[in-house]
JSON list of C-alpha atoms in Angstrom, two decimals:
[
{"chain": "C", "resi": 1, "resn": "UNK", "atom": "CA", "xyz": [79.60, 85.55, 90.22]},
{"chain": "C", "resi": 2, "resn": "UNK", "atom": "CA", "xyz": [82.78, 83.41, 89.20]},
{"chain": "C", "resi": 3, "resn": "UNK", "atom": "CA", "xyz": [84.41, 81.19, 91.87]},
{"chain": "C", "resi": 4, "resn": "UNK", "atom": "CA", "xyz": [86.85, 79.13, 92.94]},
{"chain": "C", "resi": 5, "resn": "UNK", "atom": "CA", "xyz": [85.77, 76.83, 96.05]},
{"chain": "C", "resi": 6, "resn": "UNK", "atom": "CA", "xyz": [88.53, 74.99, 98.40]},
{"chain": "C", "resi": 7, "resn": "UNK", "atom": "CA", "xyz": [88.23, 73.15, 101.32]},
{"chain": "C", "resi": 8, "resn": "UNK", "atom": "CA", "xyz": [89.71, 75.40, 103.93]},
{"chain": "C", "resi": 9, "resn": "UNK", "atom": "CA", "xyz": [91.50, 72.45, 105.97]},
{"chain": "C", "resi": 10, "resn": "UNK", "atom": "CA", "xyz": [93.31, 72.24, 107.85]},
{"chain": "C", "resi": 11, "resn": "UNK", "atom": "CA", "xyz": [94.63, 69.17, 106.18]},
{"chain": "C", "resi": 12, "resn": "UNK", "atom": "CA", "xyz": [96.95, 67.45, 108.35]},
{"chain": "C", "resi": 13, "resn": "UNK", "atom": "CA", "xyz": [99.61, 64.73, 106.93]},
{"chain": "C", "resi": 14, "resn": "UNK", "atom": "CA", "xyz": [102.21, 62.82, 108.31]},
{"chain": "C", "resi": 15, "resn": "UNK", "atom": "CA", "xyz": [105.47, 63.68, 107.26]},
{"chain": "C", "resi": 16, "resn": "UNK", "atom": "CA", "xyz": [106.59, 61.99, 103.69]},
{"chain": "C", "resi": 17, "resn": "UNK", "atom": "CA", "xyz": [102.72, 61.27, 102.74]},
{"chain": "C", "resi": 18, "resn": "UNK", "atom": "CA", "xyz": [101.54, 62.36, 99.96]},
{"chain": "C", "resi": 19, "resn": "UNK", "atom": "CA", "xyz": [98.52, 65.77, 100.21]},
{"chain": "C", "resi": 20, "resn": "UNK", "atom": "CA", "xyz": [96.01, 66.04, 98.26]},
{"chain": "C", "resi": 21, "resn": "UNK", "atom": "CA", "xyz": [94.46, 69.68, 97.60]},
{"chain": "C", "resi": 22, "resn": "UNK", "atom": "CA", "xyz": [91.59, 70.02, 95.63]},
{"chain": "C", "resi": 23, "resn": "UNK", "atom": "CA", "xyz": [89.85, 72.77, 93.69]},
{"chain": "C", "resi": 24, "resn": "UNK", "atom": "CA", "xyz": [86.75, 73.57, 92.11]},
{"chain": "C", "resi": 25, "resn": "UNK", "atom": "CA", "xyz": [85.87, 76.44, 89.69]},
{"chain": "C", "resi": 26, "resn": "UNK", "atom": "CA", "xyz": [82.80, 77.98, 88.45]},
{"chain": "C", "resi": 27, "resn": "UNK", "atom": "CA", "xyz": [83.47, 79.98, 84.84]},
{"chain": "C", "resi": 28, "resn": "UNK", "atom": "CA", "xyz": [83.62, 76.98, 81.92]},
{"chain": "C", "resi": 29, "resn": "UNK", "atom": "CA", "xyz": [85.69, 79.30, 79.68]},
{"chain": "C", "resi": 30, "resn": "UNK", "atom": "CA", "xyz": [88.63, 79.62, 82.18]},
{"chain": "C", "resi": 31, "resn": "UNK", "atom": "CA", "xyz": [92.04, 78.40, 80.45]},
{"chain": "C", "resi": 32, "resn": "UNK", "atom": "CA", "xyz": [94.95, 79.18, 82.95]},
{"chain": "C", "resi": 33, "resn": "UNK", "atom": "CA", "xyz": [95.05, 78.07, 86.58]},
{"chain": "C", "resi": 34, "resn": "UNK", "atom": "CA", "xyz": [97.95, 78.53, 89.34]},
{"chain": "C", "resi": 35, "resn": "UNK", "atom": "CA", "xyz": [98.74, 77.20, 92.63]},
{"chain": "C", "resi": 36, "resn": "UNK", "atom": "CA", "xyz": [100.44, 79.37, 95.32]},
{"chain": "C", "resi": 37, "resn": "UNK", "atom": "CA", "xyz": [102.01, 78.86, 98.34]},
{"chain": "C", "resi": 38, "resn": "UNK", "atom": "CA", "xyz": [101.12, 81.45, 101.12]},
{"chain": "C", "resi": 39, "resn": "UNK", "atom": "CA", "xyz": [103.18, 80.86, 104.32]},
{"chain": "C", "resi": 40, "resn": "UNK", "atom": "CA", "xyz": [101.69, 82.65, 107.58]},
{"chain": "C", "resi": 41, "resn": "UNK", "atom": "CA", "xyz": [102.23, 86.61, 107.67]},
{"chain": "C", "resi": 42, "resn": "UNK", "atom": "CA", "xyz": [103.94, 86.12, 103.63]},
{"chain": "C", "resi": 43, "resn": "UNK", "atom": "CA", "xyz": [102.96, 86.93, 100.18]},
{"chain": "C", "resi": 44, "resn": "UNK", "atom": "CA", "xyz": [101.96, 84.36, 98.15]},
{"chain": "C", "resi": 45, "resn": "UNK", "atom": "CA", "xyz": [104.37, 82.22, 95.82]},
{"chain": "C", "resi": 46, "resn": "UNK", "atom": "CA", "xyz": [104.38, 80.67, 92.61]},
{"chain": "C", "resi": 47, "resn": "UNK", "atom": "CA", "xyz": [103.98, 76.95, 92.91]},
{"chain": "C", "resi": 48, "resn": "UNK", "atom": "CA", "xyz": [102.91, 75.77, 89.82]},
{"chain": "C", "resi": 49, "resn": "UNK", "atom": "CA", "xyz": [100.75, 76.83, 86.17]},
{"chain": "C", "resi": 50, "resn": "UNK", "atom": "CA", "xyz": [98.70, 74.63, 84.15]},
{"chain": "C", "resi": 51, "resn": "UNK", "atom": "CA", "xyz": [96.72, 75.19, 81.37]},
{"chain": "C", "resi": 52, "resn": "UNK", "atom": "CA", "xyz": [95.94, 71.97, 79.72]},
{"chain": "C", "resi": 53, "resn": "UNK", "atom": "CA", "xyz": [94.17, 69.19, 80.43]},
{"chain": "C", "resi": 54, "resn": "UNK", "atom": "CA", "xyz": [95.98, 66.27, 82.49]},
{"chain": "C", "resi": 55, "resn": "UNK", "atom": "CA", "xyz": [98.71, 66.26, 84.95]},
{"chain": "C", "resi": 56, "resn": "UNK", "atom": "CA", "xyz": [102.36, 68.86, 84.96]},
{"chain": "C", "resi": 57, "resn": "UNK", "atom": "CA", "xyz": [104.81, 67.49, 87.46]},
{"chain": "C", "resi": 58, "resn": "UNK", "atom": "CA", "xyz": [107.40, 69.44, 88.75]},
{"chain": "C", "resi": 59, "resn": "UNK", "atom": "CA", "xyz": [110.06, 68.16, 91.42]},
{"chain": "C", "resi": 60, "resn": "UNK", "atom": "CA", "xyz": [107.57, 66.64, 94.73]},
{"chain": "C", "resi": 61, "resn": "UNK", "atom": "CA", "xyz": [104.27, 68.59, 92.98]},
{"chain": "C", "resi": 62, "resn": "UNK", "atom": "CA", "xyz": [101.96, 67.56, 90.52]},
{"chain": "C", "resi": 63, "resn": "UNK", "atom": "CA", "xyz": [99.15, 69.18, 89.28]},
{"chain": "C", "resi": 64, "resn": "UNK", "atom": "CA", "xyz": [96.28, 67.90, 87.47]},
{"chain": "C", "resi": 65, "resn": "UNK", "atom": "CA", "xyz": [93.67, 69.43, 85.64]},
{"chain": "C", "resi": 66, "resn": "UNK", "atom": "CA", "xyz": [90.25, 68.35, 84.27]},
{"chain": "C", "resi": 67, "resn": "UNK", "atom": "CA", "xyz": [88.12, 71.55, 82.24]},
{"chain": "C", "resi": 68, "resn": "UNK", "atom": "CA", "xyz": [85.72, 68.73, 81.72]},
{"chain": "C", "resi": 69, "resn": "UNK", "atom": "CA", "xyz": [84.77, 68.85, 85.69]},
{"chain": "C", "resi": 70, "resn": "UNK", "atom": "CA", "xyz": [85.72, 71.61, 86.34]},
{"chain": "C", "resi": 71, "resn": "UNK", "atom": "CA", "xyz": [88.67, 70.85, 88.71]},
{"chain": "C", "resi": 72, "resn": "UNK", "atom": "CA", "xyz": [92.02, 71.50, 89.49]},
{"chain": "C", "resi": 73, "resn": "UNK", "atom": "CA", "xyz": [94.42, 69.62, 91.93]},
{"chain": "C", "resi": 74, "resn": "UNK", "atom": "CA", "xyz": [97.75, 69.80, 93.86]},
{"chain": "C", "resi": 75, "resn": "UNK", "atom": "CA", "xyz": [99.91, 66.61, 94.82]},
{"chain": "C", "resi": 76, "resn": "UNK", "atom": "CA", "xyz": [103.08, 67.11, 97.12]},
{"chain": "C", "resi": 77, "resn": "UNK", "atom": "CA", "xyz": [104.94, 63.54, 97.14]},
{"chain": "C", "resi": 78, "resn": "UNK", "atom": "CA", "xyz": [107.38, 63.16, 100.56]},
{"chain": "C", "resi": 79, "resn": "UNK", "atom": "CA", "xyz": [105.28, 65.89, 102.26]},
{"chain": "C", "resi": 80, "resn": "UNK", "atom": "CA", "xyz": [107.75, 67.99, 104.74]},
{"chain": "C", "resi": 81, "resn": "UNK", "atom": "CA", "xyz": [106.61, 70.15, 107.92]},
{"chain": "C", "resi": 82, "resn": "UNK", "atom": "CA", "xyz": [108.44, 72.81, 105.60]},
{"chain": "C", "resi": 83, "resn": "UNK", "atom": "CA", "xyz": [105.39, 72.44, 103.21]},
{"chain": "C", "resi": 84, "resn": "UNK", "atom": "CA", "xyz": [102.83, 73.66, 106.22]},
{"chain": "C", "resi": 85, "resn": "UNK", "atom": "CA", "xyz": [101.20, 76.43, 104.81]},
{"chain": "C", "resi": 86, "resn": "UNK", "atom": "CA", "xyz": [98.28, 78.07, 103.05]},
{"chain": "C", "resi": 87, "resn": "UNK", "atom": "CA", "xyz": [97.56, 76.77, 99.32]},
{"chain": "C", "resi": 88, "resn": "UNK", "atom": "CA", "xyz": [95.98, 78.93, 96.88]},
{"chain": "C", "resi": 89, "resn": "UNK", "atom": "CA", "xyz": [94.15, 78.19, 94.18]},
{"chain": "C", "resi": 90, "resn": "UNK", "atom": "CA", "xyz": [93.72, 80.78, 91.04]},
{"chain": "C", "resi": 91, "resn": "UNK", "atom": "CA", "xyz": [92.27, 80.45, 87.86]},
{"chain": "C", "resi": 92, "resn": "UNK", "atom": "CA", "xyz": [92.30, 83.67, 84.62]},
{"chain": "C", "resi": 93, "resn": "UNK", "atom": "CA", "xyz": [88.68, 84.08, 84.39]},
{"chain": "C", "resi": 94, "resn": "UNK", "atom": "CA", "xyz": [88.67, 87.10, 81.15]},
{"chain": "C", "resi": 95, "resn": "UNK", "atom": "CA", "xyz": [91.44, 89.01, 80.45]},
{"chain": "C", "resi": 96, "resn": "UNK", "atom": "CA", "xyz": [93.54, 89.86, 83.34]},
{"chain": "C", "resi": 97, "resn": "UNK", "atom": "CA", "xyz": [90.85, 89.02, 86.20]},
{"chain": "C", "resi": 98, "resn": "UNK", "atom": "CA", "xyz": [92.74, 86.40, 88.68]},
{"chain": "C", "resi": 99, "resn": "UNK", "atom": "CA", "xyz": [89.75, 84.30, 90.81]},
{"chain": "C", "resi": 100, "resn": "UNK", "atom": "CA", "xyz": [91.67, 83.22, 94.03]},
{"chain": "C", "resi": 101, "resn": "UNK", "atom": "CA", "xyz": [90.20, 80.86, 96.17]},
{"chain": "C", "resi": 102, "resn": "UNK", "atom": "CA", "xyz": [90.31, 81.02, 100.12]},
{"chain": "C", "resi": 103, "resn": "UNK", "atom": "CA", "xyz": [92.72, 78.56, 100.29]},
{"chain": "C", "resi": 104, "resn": "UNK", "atom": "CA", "xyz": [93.57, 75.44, 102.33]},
{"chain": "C", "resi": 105, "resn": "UNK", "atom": "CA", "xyz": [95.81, 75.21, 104.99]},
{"chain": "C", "resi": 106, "resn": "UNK", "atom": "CA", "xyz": [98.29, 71.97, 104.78]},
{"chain": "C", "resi": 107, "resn": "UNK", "atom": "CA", "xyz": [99.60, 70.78, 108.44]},
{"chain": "C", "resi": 108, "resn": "UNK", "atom": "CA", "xyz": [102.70, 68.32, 108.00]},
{"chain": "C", "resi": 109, "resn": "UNK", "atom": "CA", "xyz": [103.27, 66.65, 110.94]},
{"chain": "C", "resi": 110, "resn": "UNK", "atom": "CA", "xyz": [106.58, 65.29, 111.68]},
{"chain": "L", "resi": 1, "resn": "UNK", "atom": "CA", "xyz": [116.37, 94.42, 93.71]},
{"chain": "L", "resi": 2, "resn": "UNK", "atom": "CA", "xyz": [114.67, 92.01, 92.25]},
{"chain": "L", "resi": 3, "resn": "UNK", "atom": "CA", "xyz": [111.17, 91.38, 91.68]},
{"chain": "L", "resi": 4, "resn": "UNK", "atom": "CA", "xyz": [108.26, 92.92, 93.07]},
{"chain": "L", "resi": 5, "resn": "UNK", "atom": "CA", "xyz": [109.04, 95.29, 95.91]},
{"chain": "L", "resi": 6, "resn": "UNK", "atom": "CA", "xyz": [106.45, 96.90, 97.71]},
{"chain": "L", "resi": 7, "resn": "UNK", "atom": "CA", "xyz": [107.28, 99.89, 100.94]},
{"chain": "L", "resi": 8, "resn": "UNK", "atom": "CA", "xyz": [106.18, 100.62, 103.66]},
{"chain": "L", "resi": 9, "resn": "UNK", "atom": "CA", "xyz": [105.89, 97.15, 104.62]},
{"chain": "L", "resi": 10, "resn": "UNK", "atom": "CA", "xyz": [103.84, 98.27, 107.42]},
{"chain": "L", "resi": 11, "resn": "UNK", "atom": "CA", "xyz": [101.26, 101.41, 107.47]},
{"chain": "L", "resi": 12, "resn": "UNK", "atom": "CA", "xyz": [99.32, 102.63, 110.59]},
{"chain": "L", "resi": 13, "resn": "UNK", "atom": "CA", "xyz": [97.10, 105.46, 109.96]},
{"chain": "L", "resi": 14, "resn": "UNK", "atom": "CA", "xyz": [94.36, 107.23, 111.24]},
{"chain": "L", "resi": 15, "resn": "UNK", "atom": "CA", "xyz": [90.97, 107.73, 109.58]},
{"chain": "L", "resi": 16, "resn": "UNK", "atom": "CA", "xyz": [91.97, 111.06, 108.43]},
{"chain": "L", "resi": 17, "resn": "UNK", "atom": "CA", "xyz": [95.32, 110.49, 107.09]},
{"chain": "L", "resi": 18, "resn": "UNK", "atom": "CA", "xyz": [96.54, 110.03, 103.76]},
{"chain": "L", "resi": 19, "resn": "UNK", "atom": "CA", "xyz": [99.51, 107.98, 102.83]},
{"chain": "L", "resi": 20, "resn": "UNK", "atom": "CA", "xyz": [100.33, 106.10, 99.51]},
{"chain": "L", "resi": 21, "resn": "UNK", "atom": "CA", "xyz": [101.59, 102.38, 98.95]},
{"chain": "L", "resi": 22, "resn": "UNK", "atom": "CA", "xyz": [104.24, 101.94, 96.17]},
{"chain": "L", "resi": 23, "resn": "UNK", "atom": "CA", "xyz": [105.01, 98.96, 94.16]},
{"chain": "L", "resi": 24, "resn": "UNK", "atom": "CA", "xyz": [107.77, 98.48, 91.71]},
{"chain": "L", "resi": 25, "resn": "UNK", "atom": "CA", "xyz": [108.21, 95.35, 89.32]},
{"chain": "L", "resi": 26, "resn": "UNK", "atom": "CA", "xyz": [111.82, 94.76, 87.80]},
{"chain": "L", "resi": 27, "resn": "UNK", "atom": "CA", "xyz": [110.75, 91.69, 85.69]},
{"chain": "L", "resi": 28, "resn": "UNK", "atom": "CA", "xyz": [110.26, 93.61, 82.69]},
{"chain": "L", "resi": 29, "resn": "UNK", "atom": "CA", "xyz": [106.34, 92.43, 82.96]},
{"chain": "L", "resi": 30, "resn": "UNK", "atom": "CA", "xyz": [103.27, 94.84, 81.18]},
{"chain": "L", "resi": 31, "resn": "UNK", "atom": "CA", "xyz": [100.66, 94.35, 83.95]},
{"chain": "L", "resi": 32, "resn": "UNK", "atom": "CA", "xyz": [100.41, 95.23, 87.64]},
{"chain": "L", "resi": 33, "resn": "UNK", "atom": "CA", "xyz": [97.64, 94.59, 89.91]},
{"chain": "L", "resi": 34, "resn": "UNK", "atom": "CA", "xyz": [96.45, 95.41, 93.46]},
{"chain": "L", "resi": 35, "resn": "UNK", "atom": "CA", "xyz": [94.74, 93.06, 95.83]},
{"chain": "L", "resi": 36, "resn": "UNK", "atom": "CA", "xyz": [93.54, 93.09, 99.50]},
{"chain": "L", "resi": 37, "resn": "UNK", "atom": "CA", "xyz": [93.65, 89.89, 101.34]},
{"chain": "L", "resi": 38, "resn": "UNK", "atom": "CA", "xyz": [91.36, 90.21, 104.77]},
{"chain": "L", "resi": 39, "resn": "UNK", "atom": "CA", "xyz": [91.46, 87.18, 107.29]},
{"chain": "L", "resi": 40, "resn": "UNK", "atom": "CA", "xyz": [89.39, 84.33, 106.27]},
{"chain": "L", "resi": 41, "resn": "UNK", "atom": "CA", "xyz": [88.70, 86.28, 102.96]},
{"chain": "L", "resi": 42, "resn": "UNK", "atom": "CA", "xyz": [90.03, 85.35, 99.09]},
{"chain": "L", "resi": 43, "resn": "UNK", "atom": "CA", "xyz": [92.74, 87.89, 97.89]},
{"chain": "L", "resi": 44, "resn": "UNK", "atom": "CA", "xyz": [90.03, 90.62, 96.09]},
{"chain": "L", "resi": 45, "resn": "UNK", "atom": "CA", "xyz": [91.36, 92.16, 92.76]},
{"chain": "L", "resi": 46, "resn": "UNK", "atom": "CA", "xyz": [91.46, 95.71, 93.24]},
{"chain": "L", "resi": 47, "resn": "UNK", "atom": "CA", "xyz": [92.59, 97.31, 90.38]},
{"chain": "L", "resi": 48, "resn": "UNK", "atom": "CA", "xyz": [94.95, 96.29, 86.88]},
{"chain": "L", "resi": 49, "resn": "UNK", "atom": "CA", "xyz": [96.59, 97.93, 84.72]},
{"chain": "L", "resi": 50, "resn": "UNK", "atom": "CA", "xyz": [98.61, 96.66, 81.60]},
{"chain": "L", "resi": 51, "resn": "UNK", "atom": "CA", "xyz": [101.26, 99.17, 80.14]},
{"chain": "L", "resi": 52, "resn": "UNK", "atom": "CA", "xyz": [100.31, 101.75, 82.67]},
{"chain": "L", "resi": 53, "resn": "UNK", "atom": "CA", "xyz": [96.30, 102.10, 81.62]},
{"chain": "L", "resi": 54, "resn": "UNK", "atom": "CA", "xyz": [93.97, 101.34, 83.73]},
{"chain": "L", "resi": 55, "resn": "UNK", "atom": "CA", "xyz": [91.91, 97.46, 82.71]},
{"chain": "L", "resi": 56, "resn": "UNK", "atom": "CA", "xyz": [90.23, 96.68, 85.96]},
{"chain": "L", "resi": 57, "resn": "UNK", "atom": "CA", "xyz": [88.25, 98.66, 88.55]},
{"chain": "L", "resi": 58, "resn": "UNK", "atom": "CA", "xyz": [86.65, 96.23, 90.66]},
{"chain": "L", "resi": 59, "resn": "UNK", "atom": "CA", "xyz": [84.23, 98.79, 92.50]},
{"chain": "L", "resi": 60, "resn": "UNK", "atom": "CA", "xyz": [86.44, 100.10, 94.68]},
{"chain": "L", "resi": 61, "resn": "UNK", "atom": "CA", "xyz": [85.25, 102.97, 97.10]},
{"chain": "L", "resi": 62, "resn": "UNK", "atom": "CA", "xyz": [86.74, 106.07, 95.98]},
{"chain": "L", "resi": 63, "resn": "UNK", "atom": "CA", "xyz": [88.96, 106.45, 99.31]},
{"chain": "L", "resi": 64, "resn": "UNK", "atom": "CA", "xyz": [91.28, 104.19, 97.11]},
{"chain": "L", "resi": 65, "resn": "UNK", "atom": "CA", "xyz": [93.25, 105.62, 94.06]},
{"chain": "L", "resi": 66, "resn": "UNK", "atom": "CA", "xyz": [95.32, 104.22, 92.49]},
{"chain": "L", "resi": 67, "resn": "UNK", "atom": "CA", "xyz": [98.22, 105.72, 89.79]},
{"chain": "L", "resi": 68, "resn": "UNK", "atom": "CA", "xyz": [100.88, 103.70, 87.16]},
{"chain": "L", "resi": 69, "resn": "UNK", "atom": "CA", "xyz": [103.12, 106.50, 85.86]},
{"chain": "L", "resi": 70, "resn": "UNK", "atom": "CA", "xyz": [104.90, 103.55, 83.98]},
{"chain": "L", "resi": 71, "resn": "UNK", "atom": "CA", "xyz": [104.69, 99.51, 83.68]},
{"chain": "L", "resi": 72, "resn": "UNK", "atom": "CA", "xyz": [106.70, 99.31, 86.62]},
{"chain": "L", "resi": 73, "resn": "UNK", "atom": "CA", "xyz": [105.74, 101.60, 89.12]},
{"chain": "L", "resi": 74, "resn": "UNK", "atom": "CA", "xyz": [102.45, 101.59, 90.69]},
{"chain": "L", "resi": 75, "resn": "UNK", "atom": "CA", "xyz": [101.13, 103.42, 93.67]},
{"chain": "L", "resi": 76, "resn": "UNK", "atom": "CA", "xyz": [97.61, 103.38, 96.05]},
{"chain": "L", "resi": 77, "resn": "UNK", "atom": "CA", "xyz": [97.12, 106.30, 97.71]},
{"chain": "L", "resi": 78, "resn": "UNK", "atom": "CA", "xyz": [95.12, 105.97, 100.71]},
{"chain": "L", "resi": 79, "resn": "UNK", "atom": "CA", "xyz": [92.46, 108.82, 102.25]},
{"chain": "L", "resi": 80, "resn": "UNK", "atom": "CA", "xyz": [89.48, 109.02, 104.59]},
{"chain": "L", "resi": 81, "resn": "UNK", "atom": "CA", "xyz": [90.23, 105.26, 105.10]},
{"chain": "L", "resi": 82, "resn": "UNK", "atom": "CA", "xyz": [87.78, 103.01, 107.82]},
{"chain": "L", "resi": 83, "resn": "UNK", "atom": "CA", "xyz": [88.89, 100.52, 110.32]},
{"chain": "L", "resi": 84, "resn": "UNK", "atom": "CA", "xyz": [87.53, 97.52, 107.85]},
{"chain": "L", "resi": 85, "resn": "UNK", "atom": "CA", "xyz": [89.73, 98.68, 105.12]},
{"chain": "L", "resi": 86, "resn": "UNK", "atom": "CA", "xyz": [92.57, 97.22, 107.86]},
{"chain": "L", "resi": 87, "resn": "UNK", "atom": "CA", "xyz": [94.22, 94.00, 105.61]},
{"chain": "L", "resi": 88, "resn": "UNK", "atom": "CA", "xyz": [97.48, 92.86, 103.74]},
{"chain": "L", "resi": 89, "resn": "UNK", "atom": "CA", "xyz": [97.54, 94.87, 100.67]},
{"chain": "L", "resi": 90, "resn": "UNK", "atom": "CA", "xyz": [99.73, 93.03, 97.86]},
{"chain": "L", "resi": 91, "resn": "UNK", "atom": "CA", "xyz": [100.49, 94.17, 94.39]},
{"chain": "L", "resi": 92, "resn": "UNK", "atom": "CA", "xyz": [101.67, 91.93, 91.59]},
{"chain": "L", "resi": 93, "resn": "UNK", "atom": "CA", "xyz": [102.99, 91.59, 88.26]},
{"chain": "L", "resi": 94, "resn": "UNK", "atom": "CA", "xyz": [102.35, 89.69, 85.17]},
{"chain": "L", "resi": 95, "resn": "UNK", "atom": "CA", "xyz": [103.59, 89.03, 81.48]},
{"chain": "L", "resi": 96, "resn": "UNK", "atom": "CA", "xyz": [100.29, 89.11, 79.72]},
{"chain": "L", "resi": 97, "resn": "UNK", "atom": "CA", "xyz": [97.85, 86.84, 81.52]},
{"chain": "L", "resi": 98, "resn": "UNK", "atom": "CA", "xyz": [100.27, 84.26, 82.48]},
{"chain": "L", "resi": 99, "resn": "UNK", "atom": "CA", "xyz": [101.88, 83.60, 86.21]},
{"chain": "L", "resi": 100, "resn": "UNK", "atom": "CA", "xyz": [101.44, 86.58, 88.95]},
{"chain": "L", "resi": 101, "resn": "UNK", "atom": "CA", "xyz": [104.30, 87.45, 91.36]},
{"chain": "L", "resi": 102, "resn": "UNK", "atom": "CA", "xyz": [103.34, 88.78, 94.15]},
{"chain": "L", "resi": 103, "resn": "UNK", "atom": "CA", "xyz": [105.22, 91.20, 96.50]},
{"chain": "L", "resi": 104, "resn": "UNK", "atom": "CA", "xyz": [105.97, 91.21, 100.11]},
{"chain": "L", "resi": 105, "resn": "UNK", "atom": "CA", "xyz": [102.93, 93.06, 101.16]},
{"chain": "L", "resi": 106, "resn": "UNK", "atom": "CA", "xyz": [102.16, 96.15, 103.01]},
{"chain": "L", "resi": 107, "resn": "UNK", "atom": "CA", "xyz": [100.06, 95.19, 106.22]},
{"chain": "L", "resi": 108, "resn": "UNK", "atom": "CA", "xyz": [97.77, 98.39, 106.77]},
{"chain": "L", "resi": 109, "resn": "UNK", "atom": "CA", "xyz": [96.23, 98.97, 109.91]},
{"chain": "L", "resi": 110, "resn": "UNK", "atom": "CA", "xyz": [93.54, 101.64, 110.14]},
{"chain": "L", "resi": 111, "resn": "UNK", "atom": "CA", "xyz": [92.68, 103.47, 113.73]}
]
């Protein structure tokens, strides 16, 4: 059984710290890997792809990946109490079968 | 409209009922997918398709049945359903195998 393991949280940061979400997968062959954002009662939302190994920054996130372990992480720089919410982590494990983790929820506290 | 729009937004239905969810995708995308996301539960893959045929059946009970008529649309239509099979039901699209966009959901709540 493929997976993808998070820490469910809640991870609680003060406001303009920088979080830290972590993710773990199981199947070695995976190549593609997404973060979404999943506020309370909403869909989930494209944060971020990466598919190669090292870090892809985009505005306040960064993500970093490492095939070699097996892991796949978020940074938000200048956390806000806007960024509260569920993160999901995803990774293409064959073709067209999206592993989602359980998620963690982020607390920004103001 | 853009995106991925999904109606109703929210279904209540009794155990006997049938009713169908429908998704539509205006990004021009090849594959559509339905999930369920239950509390405390990863989203579950349902069932893909990529230019309308049928890729992925992830042994889902039969009460569920799905239908693409084209890469845009697709529908779940919904019979004999059980009080578990009460979650968010979200379909998405894709280009290939890169990034999924979701739509806004349809919560279903089974009596």
């Amino acid at each position: 059984q493929k997976e993808v393991e998070q820490n469910s949280g809640p991870l609680s940061v003060p406001e303009g710290a920088i979080a830290s979400l972590n993710c773990t997968y199981s199947d070695r062959v995976s190549q593609s890997f997404f973060w979404y954002r999943q506020y309370s009662g909403k869909s989930p939302e494209l944060i971020m792809s990466i598919y190669s190994n090292g870090d892809k920054e985009d505005g306040r996130f960064t993500a970093q990946l490492n095939k070699a372990s097996q892991y796949v992480s978020l940074l938000i720089r200048d956390s806000q109490p806007s960024d509260s919410a569920t993160y999901l982590c995803a990774v293409l494990s064959g073709t067209y079968k999206y592993i989602f983790g359980t998620g963690t929820r982020l607390k920004v506290l103001a | 409209e853009t995106g991925v729009t999904q109606t109703p937004r929210h279904l209540v239905m009794g155990m006997t009922n049938k009713k169908s969810l429908k998704c539509e995708q205006h990004l021009g995308h090849n594959a559509m997918y339905w999930y369920k996301q239950s509390a405390k539960k990863p989203l579950e893959l349902m069932f893909v398709y990529n230019f309308k045929e049928q890729t992925e059946n992830n042994s889902v009970p039969s009460r569920f049945s799905p239908e693409c008529p084209n890469s845009s649309h697709l529908f779940l239509h919904l019979h004999t359903l059980q009080p578990e099979d009460s979650a968010l039901y979200l379909c998405a699209s894709s280009q290939g195998t890169r990034e999924q966009f979701f739509g806004p959901g349809t919560r279903l709540t089974v009596l």
